[in-house]
Amino acid sequence: MKLCIEFGGGLELLFGNQKNYDVEVPADGSLTVRQLLPWARDNLLQDRPELFMKGDSVRPGILVLINGCDWELSGTLDAELQPGDEVVFISTLHGG
Amino acid sequence: MVALCSTCNKERAALKRPKTLEQLCRPCFFRALEDEVHATITSCRLFRAGERVAVAASGGKDSTVLAHMLTLLNARHGYGLDLLLLSIDEGIAGYRDDSLATVKRNEETYGIPLTVLSYRDLYGWSMDEIVREIGTRNNCTFCGVFRRQALDRGASLVGADKIATGHNADDVAETVLLNILRGDAPRLARCASAFTGAGGPLPRVKPFKWTYEKEIVLYAHFKRLDYFSTECVYAPYAARGFARDLIKDLEASAARPSAIMDLIHSAESWTVCLGDGGGDGGGGGGSDAAASDGAAAAAAGGNGSAAAAGGGGGGARRPRSCTRCGYLTSQPVCKACLLLEGLNSGLPRLGIGKVKGGRGSAAAAAGGGRGRGAERAAAGCGAQGCGGGGCGEVGAAAAAAGAAAAAEAGGRAGRPPRRAAVIEFESEGATR
Ligand SMILES: [Zn+2]
Ligand SMILES: [Zn+2]
Ligand SMILES: [Zn+2]
Ligand SMILES: [Zn+2]
């Protein structure tokens, strides 16, 4: 499934200092954020996985937006992704 | 899948608010957040018409959103404030360049004049020069002490009446928790206040005291505000990270979404117990504070006794003005002036509490435990490159610990440990 993934708020440092990724994520039919997270960790992340994920979710303090909307509006980990969706991860943790 | 905004019922909702769980669209969210900050400003009487307000600007998210919002609210509600941006450049080669570039763009965007003051402007020494003078080993003492004062010195140089900082609700809750864990009753009473230092020359205000970090970040993201964020991604694992994680866990795993508000409220109740000892930095004087400490501790039971034990029996020293620079301190001459004296006289270790005369021996008498604390703090700080930049919060927290330990060593040997640290060091004072 084709997706646009973006990292911000300093999170891009863990991803090779690259903010935007156009990716093809393997999916049979449907894909949820729960499935996307480990894929991004294993395929895009370059450093310190513990700063990106905690358990099967993102580390607390990381915001997730799907097509510009808070993922809490669409079921967080269970949110279903569609081809062409834009998923943004932003760290809120630093740089006051 | 598509949720509608619960305010206007027209637009698609863009977020779920952490405080109220309302689902709002972008325009309704902007307005709601701005109205809340306006409510904090008016209900806590943070400003008076005609005041010259220095917005502490680091280029990071909180100060960027603060500059944006104060400009907007000042115009919308006619506060009549003379706003300016104030940034501190530690003079560490390479470090501040990107964040200062961001602040300079903020100056153009918001039309608020920017003053960048270097440590050379403020102290006559840049951090690099200090490091050359004393080696890297003790520079955390310097950067902690200098950083805490830099904003105050800078703000008085530019003729400001007040300093506004971007501390948000998450930051405040975190500080509350840390002060509870340390049993630091006087600071606990003070740290949650939106208005501190009322008696002193340069009061500080926190218009974002009730504003969640999530909303600040989303506000910046949705409005495409230009902020600098790459300096501190590793910070969560250092000093403050623990408190922050604990709060996030309280919110999520303990299913208590109000954890942040609860922590702030609990510190405010503590303020009430302490009477006028809390609330403003200049307030709690001498034995009164010590006495009400005891009363509060008794009232609060378990927690309180821990705090009382931490606080020890000694009376709090009344904060007064440094005889050289006017900064609030518990000593006749503040720590920064003491360190400067050492630097300027070619005895840079003066004031660090290790070598020179009376203070040095006091340090020795105070014993190893404290000293090791200082070193540990220094190491934590240095790891994040305190001499070389790193994050304000972590640096400040670690440096505060280090400086506290150093102050402890410097001249307070016979006293119960906690108290000295409590009065002199204010973690909120850190630049961010
Ligand atoms: Zn922060
Ligand atoms: Zn709306
Ligand atoms: Zn340091
Ligand atoms: Zn002084």
Coordinates of C-alpha atoms and ligand atoms in Angstrom, one line a residue:
Chain A
M1 CA 0.0 0.0 0.0
K2 CA 1.4 3.4 -1.0
L3 CA 1.6 5.8 1.9
C4 CA 3.3 9.2 2.6
I5 CA 5.0 9.2 6.0
E6 CA 6.4 12.3 7.6
F7 CA 8.4 12.7 10.8
G8 CA 8.6 16.0 12.7
G9 CA 9.3 17.7 16.0
G10 CA 12.8 16.2 16.1
L11 CA 11.7 12.6 15.4
E12 CA 13.3 12.9 11.9
L13 CA 16.7 12.6 13.7
L14 CA 15.9 8.9 14.3
F15 CA 15.0 8.4 10.7
G16 CA 18.2 9.5 9.0
N17 CA 17.3 13.1 9.3
Q18 CA 14.8 12.7 6.5
K19 CA 11.3 14.1 7.1
N20 CA 9.3 12.7 4.2
Y21 CA 9.1 9.2 3.0
D22 CA 7.0 7.9 0.1
V23 CA 6.7 4.2 0.8
E24 CA 5.1 1.0 -0.3
V25 CA 4.0 -1.0 2.8
P26 CA 3.2 -4.7 2.3
A27 CA -0.5 -5.3 3.2
D28 CA -3.0 -7.9 2.3
G29 CA -6.1 -5.9 1.8
S30 CA -6.2 -3.7 4.9
L31 CA -3.5 -2.0 6.9
T32 CA -3.8 -0.5 10.4
V33 CA -1.5 1.8 12.2
R34 CA -0.8 -1.0 14.6
Q35 CA 0.8 -2.9 11.6
L36 CA 2.5 0.2 10.2
L37 CA 4.4 1.0 13.3
P38 CA 6.7 -2.0 13.4
W39 CA 7.1 -1.8 9.7
A40 CA 8.4 1.8 10.0
R41 CA 10.6 0.8 12.9
D42 CA 12.1 -2.1 11.0
N43 CA 12.4 -0.4 7.6
L44 CA 12.8 3.3 8.1
L45 CA 14.2 3.9 11.5
Q46 CA 17.9 4.1 11.9
D47 CA 18.5 4.8 15.6
R48 CA 17.1 4.2 19.0
P49 CA 13.9 2.3 18.4
E50 CA 12.9 2.8 22.1
L51 CA 12.5 6.5 21.4
F52 CA 9.9 5.8 18.7
M53 CA 7.9 2.9 20.1
K54 CA 6.8 1.7 23.5
G55 CA 5.1 -1.7 23.5
D56 CA 3.1 -2.0 20.3
S57 CA 2.3 1.8 20.2
V58 CA 4.3 5.0 19.7
R59 CA 6.2 6.3 22.6
P60 CA 3.9 8.5 24.7
G61 CA 4.4 12.1 23.7
I62 CA 4.5 11.3 20.0
L63 CA 1.5 12.6 18.1
V64 CA 0.1 10.8 15.1
L65 CA -2.0 12.5 12.4
I66 CA -3.7 10.7 9.6
N67 CA -4.5 13.0 6.7
G68 CA -4.1 16.0 8.9
C69 CA -6.3 14.6 11.7
D70 CA -5.4 13.4 15.2
W71 CA -5.4 9.6 15.1
E72 CA -7.4 9.6 18.3
L73 CA -10.4 10.5 16.1
S74 CA -10.0 7.4 14.1
G75 CA -9.2 4.7 16.6
T76 CA -5.5 5.2 17.3
L77 CA -3.8 1.8 16.7
D78 CA -6.8 0.4 15.0
A79 CA -7.2 3.2 12.5
E80 CA -7.5 1.7 9.0
L81 CA -5.2 3.2 6.4
Q82 CA -6.1 3.7 2.8
P83 CA -3.8 3.9 -0.2
G84 CA -2.4 7.4 -0.6
D85 CA -2.9 8.3 3.1
E86 CA -0.5 10.7 4.7
V87 CA 0.7 9.7 8.2
V88 CA 2.5 12.3 10.3
F89 CA 4.5 11.5 13.4
I90 CA 5.5 14.5 15.6
S91 CA 7.5 14.4 18.7
T92 CA 6.1 16.8 21.3
L93 CA 8.9 16.0 23.7
H94 CA 11.3 18.8 23.2
G95 CA 12.6 22.1 22.3
G96 CA 10.5 24.5 24.3
Chain B
M1 CA -14.6 7.8 9.9
V2 CA -15.2 11.5 9.5
A3 CA -16.1 13.1 12.8
L4 CA -17.7 16.5 12.8
C5 CA -16.5 19.4 14.9
S6 CA -18.5 19.5 18.1
T7 CA -18.5 23.3 18.2
C8 CA -19.5 24.3 14.7
N9 CA -21.0 21.0 13.5
K10 CA -19.8 21.9 10.0
E11 CA -16.1 21.2 9.6
R12 CA -14.4 17.9 9.9
A13 CA -12.8 17.5 13.4
A14 CA -9.0 17.7 13.4
L15 CA -8.2 16.7 16.9
K16 CA -9.5 15.4 20.2
R17 CA -8.6 17.8 22.9
P18 CA -6.7 16.2 25.7
K19 CA -8.3 18.3 28.4
T20 CA -11.9 18.1 27.5
L21 CA -12.0 15.3 24.9
E22 CA -14.0 17.5 22.6
Q23 CA -13.5 17.0 18.9
L24 CA -12.8 20.2 17.2
C25 CA -12.0 21.5 13.7
R26 CA -8.9 23.6 13.1
P27 CA -10.5 27.1 13.3
C28 CA -12.6 26.2 16.3
F29 CA -9.5 24.7 18.0
F30 CA -7.5 27.8 17.4
R31 CA -10.1 30.0 18.9
A32 CA -10.7 27.7 21.9
L33 CA -7.0 27.6 22.7
E34 CA -6.5 31.3 22.3
D35 CA -9.6 32.0 24.5
E36 CA -8.2 29.7 27.2
V37 CA -4.8 31.5 27.2
H38 CA -6.6 34.8 27.3
A39 CA -8.6 33.5 30.3
T40 CA -5.4 32.5 32.1
I41 CA -3.9 35.9 31.3
T42 CA -6.9 37.8 32.7
S43 CA -7.9 35.6 35.6
C44 CA -4.3 35.4 36.9
R45 CA -3.7 39.1 36.1
L46 CA -0.5 38.3 34.3
F47 CA -0.1 41.7 32.6
R48 CA -0.9 45.4 33.0
A49 CA -1.4 47.8 30.3
G50 CA 1.7 49.6 29.2
E51 CA 4.1 46.9 30.4
R52 CA 7.2 46.0 28.4
V53 CA 7.2 42.2 28.2
A54 CA 10.2 40.2 27.2
V55 CA 9.1 36.9 25.6
A56 CA 11.9 34.4 26.3
A57 CA 12.5 33.0 22.8
S58 CA 14.5 29.9 22.2
G59 CA 13.1 29.2 18.7
G60 CA 11.5 26.0 20.1
K61 CA 7.8 25.2 19.9
D62 CA 6.6 26.7 23.2
S63 CA 8.2 30.1 22.8
T64 CA 7.3 30.3 19.1
V65 CA 3.7 29.6 19.8
L66 CA 3.9 32.0 22.8
A67 CA 5.3 34.8 20.6
H68 CA 2.6 34.2 18.0
M69 CA -0.3 34.0 20.5
L70 CA 0.8 37.0 22.6
T71 CA 1.0 39.1 19.5
L72 CA -2.4 38.0 18.4
L73 CA -4.1 38.4 21.8
N74 CA -2.4 41.7 22.5
A75 CA -4.0 43.0 19.3
R76 CA -7.3 41.2 19.7
H77 CA -7.9 42.2 23.3
G78 CA -6.0 45.4 23.5
Y79 CA -3.7 44.5 26.3
G80 CA -1.5 47.4 25.5
L81 CA 1.7 45.5 25.9
D82 CA 5.0 46.4 24.4
L83 CA 6.3 43.0 23.4
L84 CA 9.8 42.0 22.5
L85 CA 11.7 38.8 21.9
L86 CA 14.7 38.0 24.0
S87 CA 17.1 35.3 23.2
I88 CA 20.3 34.3 24.9
D89 CA 23.3 33.1 22.9
E90 CA 25.6 31.1 25.1
G91 CA 28.4 31.7 22.7
I92 CA 29.1 28.0 22.0
A93 CA 30.4 27.8 18.5
G94 CA 27.9 26.1 16.2
Y95 CA 25.3 25.4 18.8
R96 CA 22.7 28.1 18.7
D97 CA 23.0 29.0 15.0
D98 CA 19.9 27.1 13.9
S99 CA 17.6 28.1 16.7
L100 CA 18.7 31.7 16.6
A101 CA 18.0 31.7 12.9
T102 CA 14.5 30.5 13.7
V103 CA 14.0 33.3 16.3
K104 CA 15.1 35.8 13.7
R105 CA 12.4 34.6 11.3
N106 CA 9.9 34.9 14.2
E107 CA 11.0 38.5 14.6
E108 CA 10.0 39.2 11.0
T109 CA 6.8 37.2 11.1
Y110 CA 5.4 38.7 14.2
G111 CA 6.9 42.2 13.9
I112 CA 8.2 42.1 17.5
P113 CA 11.7 43.4 17.9
L114 CA 14.3 40.8 18.8
T115 CA 17.3 41.2 21.1
V116 CA 19.9 38.5 21.1
L117 CA 22.3 38.8 24.1
S118 CA 25.4 36.8 24.4
Y119 CA 27.1 35.6 27.5
R120 CA 29.8 38.1 26.6
D121 CA 27.2 40.9 26.7
L122 CA 25.8 39.6 30.0
Y123 CA 28.8 38.4 31.8
G124 CA 31.9 39.5 29.8
W125 CA 32.7 35.8 29.1
S126 CA 31.5 33.4 26.5
M127 CA 30.9 29.8 27.4
D128 CA 33.8 28.8 25.1
E129 CA 36.1 31.2 26.9
I130 CA 35.0 29.9 30.3
V131 CA 35.7 26.3 29.1
R132 CA 39.2 27.3 27.9
E133 CA 39.8 28.9 31.3
I134 CA 38.6 26.1 33.5
G135 CA 38.6 23.0 31.4
T136 CA 35.5 21.0 30.7
R137 CA 35.3 19.5 34.1
N138 CA 33.5 22.2 36.0
N139 CA 31.7 24.1 33.2
C140 CA 28.4 22.7 34.2
T141 CA 28.4 24.7 37.3
F142 CA 29.0 27.8 35.2
C143 CA 26.4 27.0 32.6
G144 CA 23.8 26.1 35.1
V145 CA 24.3 29.2 37.2
F146 CA 24.7 31.6 34.2
R147 CA 21.8 30.1 32.3
R148 CA 19.4 30.7 35.3
Q149 CA 20.3 34.3 35.5
A150 CA 20.8 35.1 31.8
L151 CA 17.1 35.9 31.2
D152 CA 16.9 38.2 34.2
R153 CA 20.0 40.0 33.3
G154 CA 19.0 40.2 29.6
A155 CA 15.5 41.4 30.4
S156 CA 16.7 44.2 32.7
L157 CA 19.3 45.2 30.0
V158 CA 16.4 45.7 27.5
G159 CA 14.3 47.5 30.1
A160 CA 11.6 44.9 30.4
D161 CA 9.1 44.9 33.2
K162 CA 8.3 41.3 33.0
I163 CA 9.5 38.0 31.4
A164 CA 7.0 35.7 29.8
T165 CA 8.1 32.1 29.3
G166 CA 6.6 29.2 27.3
H167 CA 6.2 26.7 30.1
N168 CA 3.2 24.6 29.4
A169 CA 0.9 22.4 31.6
D170 CA 3.0 19.3 30.9
D171 CA 6.1 21.1 32.0
V172 CA 4.5 22.4 35.1
A173 CA 3.1 19.0 36.0
E174 CA 6.5 17.5 35.5
T175 CA 8.1 20.1 37.8
V176 CA 5.4 19.5 40.4
L177 CA 6.1 15.8 40.3
L178 CA 9.8 16.3 40.6
N179 CA 9.4 18.6 43.5
I180 CA 7.1 16.1 45.3
L181 CA 9.7 13.4 44.7
R182 CA 12.5 15.6 46.1
G183 CA 10.3 16.6 49.1
D184 CA 11.0 20.2 48.1
A185 CA 8.1 21.9 49.8
P186 CA 8.8 25.6 49.1
R187 CA 9.5 25.0 45.5
L188 CA 6.5 22.8 45.2
A189 CA 4.4 25.7 46.4
R190 CA 5.9 28.1 43.9
C191 CA 6.4 26.0 40.8
A192 CA 2.8 25.8 39.7
S193 CA 2.1 29.5 39.9
A194 CA 1.5 31.3 36.7
F195 CA 3.0 34.4 38.2
T196 CA 6.3 34.2 40.2
G197 CA 8.7 36.7 41.6
A198 CA 6.0 39.3 42.2
G199 CA 8.1 41.0 44.8
G200 CA 11.3 41.0 42.8
P201 CA 12.6 43.3 40.1
L202 CA 11.5 41.0 37.2
P203 CA 8.4 38.9 37.7
R204 CA 7.9 36.0 35.4
V205 CA 4.6 34.8 33.9
K206 CA 3.5 31.6 32.3
P207 CA 0.6 32.2 30.1
F208 CA 0.6 28.5 29.0
K209 CA 0.3 27.2 32.5
W210 CA -3.0 25.5 31.6
T211 CA -2.1 24.6 28.0
Y212 CA -1.2 21.1 27.1
E213 CA 1.9 20.4 25.1
K214 CA -0.1 18.3 22.6
E215 CA -2.2 21.4 21.8
I216 CA 0.8 23.7 21.5
V217 CA 2.4 21.3 19.0
L218 CA -0.8 20.8 17.0
Y219 CA -1.4 24.6 17.0
A220 CA 2.1 25.1 15.6
H221 CA 1.7 22.3 13.1
F222 CA -1.8 23.3 11.9
K223 CA -0.7 27.0 11.6
R224 CA 2.6 26.0 10.1
L225 CA 4.5 28.1 12.6
D226 CA 8.2 27.9 12.1
Y227 CA 9.9 26.4 15.1
F228 CA 13.2 24.6 15.7
S229 CA 13.0 21.2 17.1
T230 CA 15.9 19.1 16.3
E231 CA 18.2 19.7 19.2
C232 CA 16.7 17.5 21.8
V233 CA 15.3 14.3 20.6
Y234 CA 17.4 12.2 22.9
A235 CA 16.4 14.2 25.9
P236 CA 13.5 12.0 27.0
Y237 CA 16.0 9.6 28.6
A238 CA 17.8 12.1 30.6
A239 CA 16.8 13.9 33.9
R240 CA 13.3 15.0 33.3
G241 CA 12.3 12.1 31.1
F242 CA 11.5 9.9 34.0
A243 CA 8.9 12.3 35.4
R244 CA 7.5 12.9 32.0
D245 CA 7.2 9.2 31.3
L246 CA 5.5 8.7 34.7
I247 CA 2.9 11.3 33.8
K248 CA 2.3 9.8 30.4
D249 CA 1.8 6.5 32.1
L250 CA -0.6 7.9 34.6
E251 CA -2.6 9.4 31.7
A252 CA -2.6 6.2 29.6
S253 CA -2.1 3.1 31.6
A254 CA -3.8 4.3 34.8
A255 CA -6.6 5.7 32.6
R256 CA -6.4 9.1 34.3
P257 CA -6.5 11.6 31.5
S258 CA -6.7 14.4 34.0
A259 CA -3.3 13.5 35.5
I260 CA -1.6 16.8 34.4
M261 CA -4.4 19.0 35.7
D262 CA -4.5 17.0 38.9
L263 CA -0.8 17.5 39.5
I264 CA -1.1 21.2 39.0
H265 CA -4.1 21.5 41.2
S266 CA -2.4 19.5 43.9
A267 CA 0.6 21.9 43.9
E268 CA -1.9 24.8 44.1
S269 CA -3.5 23.3 47.2
W270 CA -0.1 23.0 48.6
T271 CA 0.3 26.8 48.0
V272 CA -2.8 27.4 50.0
C273 CA -1.5 25.3 52.9
L274 CA 1.7 27.2 52.9
G275 CA 0.0 30.6 53.0
D276 CA 1.9 33.4 51.5
G277 CA 5.1 31.4 51.4
G278 CA 4.0 30.2 48.0
G279 CA 2.8 31.9 44.9
D280 CA 5.5 34.4 44.4
G281 CA 9.2 33.9 44.6
G282 CA 9.9 36.9 46.7
G283 CA 7.3 36.0 49.3
G284 CA 8.0 33.4 51.8
G285 CA 10.3 34.9 54.3
G286 CA 12.4 33.5 57.1
S287 CA 10.9 31.6 60.0
D288 CA 7.3 32.1 58.9
A289 CA 7.9 29.9 55.9
A290 CA 9.6 27.3 58.1
A291 CA 6.8 27.2 60.5
S292 CA 4.1 26.9 57.9
D293 CA 6.2 24.2 56.3
G294 CA 5.7 22.2 59.3
A295 CA 2.0 22.9 59.5
A296 CA 1.5 21.9 55.8
A297 CA 3.5 18.8 56.4
A298 CA 1.4 17.8 59.3
A299 CA -1.8 18.5 57.3
A300 CA -0.7 16.5 54.4
G301 CA 0.3 13.4 56.2
G302 CA 2.6 10.9 54.6
N303 CA 3.8 13.1 51.7
G304 CA 4.2 15.9 54.0
S305 CA 6.4 14.2 56.5
A306 CA 8.7 13.2 53.7
A307 CA 8.8 16.8 52.6
A308 CA 9.4 17.9 56.1
A309 CA 12.2 15.4 56.5
G310 CA 13.7 16.6 53.3
G311 CA 13.3 20.2 54.3
G312 CA 15.1 19.7 57.6
G313 CA 14.6 21.9 60.6
G314 CA 16.5 25.0 59.6
G315 CA 14.7 28.3 58.9
A316 CA 14.5 29.4 55.3
R317 CA 16.8 32.2 54.3
R318 CA 15.0 35.2 53.1
P319 CA 15.7 35.8 49.5
R320 CA 17.3 39.2 48.9
S321 CA 19.1 41.1 46.2
C322 CA 22.7 40.4 45.3
T323 CA 24.7 43.4 46.3
R324 CA 26.5 43.4 43.0
C325 CA 23.9 42.6 40.4
G326 CA 20.5 42.7 42.1
Y327 CA 19.5 39.2 41.3
L328 CA 17.5 37.4 44.0
T329 CA 19.7 35.2 46.0
S330 CA 19.9 33.8 49.5
Q331 CA 23.5 35.0 49.8
P332 CA 24.9 38.5 49.9
V333 CA 26.6 38.0 46.6
C334 CA 24.9 35.7 44.1
K335 CA 26.4 32.6 42.6
A336 CA 27.0 34.1 39.2
C337 CA 28.8 37.2 40.6
L338 CA 30.9 34.9 42.7
L339 CA 31.9 32.7 39.7
L340 CA 32.6 35.9 37.7
E341 CA 34.8 37.2 40.4
G342 CA 36.8 34.0 40.2
L343 CA 37.1 34.2 36.4
N344 CA 38.0 37.9 36.4
S345 CA 40.7 37.4 39.0
G346 CA 42.2 34.5 37.3
L347 CA 41.0 32.1 40.0
P348 CA 38.2 30.5 38.0
R349 CA 37.5 27.8 40.6
L350 CA 36.4 30.3 43.1
G351 CA 32.8 29.7 43.9
I352 CA 32.8 26.1 42.5
G353 CA 33.5 25.0 46.0
K354 CA 36.5 22.8 45.4
V355 CA 39.7 24.8 45.7
K356 CA 39.9 28.2 47.2
G357 CA 40.1 29.0 50.9
G358 CA 37.1 29.1 53.2
R359 CA 34.6 27.9 50.6
G360 CA 36.8 25.1 49.5
S361 CA 37.2 23.8 53.0
A362 CA 33.5 24.1 53.6
A363 CA 33.1 21.9 50.6
A364 CA 35.5 19.4 52.0
A365 CA 33.7 19.4 55.3
A366 CA 30.4 18.9 53.6
G367 CA 31.7 15.6 52.6
G368 CA 31.8 13.3 49.6
G369 CA 28.2 12.5 49.1
R370 CA 27.2 15.9 47.9
G371 CA 30.3 16.3 45.8
R372 CA 29.5 13.1 44.0
G373 CA 26.0 14.4 43.4
A374 CA 27.5 17.4 41.7
E375 CA 29.7 15.3 39.6
R376 CA 26.9 13.0 38.6
A377 CA 24.7 15.9 37.6
A378 CA 27.6 17.4 35.7
A379 CA 28.1 14.1 33.9
G380 CA 24.5 13.9 32.9
C381 CA 24.5 17.4 31.7
G382 CA 27.7 17.0 29.8
A383 CA 26.4 13.9 28.1
Q384 CA 23.7 16.1 26.5
G385 CA 26.5 18.5 25.7
C386 CA 25.6 21.1 28.2
G387 CA 28.8 22.9 27.5
G388 CA 28.0 22.2 23.9
G389 CA 24.3 22.9 23.8
G390 CA 21.8 20.2 24.3
C391 CA 18.5 20.7 25.8
G392 CA 17.6 23.5 28.1
E393 CA 15.4 21.5 30.4
V394 CA 17.7 18.6 30.9
G395 CA 20.7 20.8 31.1
A396 CA 18.9 23.0 33.5
A397 CA 17.6 20.2 35.7
A398 CA 20.9 18.5 35.9
A399 CA 22.7 21.8 36.2
A400 CA 20.3 22.8 39.0
A401 CA 21.2 19.6 40.8
G402 CA 24.8 20.2 40.2
A403 CA 24.7 23.8 41.2
A404 CA 22.6 23.0 44.2
A405 CA 25.2 20.5 45.3
A406 CA 27.9 23.0 44.6
A407 CA 26.2 25.7 46.6
E408 CA 25.7 23.1 49.3
A409 CA 29.4 22.6 49.3
G410 CA 30.1 26.3 49.2
G411 CA 29.7 27.5 52.7
R412 CA 26.8 25.7 54.1
A413 CA 28.6 22.8 55.5
G414 CA 27.0 22.5 58.9
R415 CA 23.4 22.8 57.7
P416 CA 20.9 20.2 56.9
P417 CA 21.3 19.6 53.2
R418 CA 18.0 20.2 51.5
R419 CA 17.2 23.7 52.5
A420 CA 20.0 25.5 50.8
A421 CA 19.2 24.0 47.5
V422 CA 15.6 24.9 47.9
I423 CA 15.8 28.6 48.3
E424 CA 18.5 29.5 45.9
F425 CA 17.6 27.5 42.8
E426 CA 14.6 27.8 40.8
S427 CA 14.4 25.3 38.0
E428 CA 11.8 27.4 36.2
G429 CA 14.5 29.9 35.7
A430 CA 16.0 27.9 32.9
T431 CA 16.0 29.2 29.4
R432 CA 14.1 27.1 27.1
Ligands
ZN1 ZN 9.6 20.5 27.3
ZN2 ZN -15.5 23.8 14.2
ZN3 ZN 26.3 21.7 31.9
ZN4 ZN 25.0 39.0 41.5

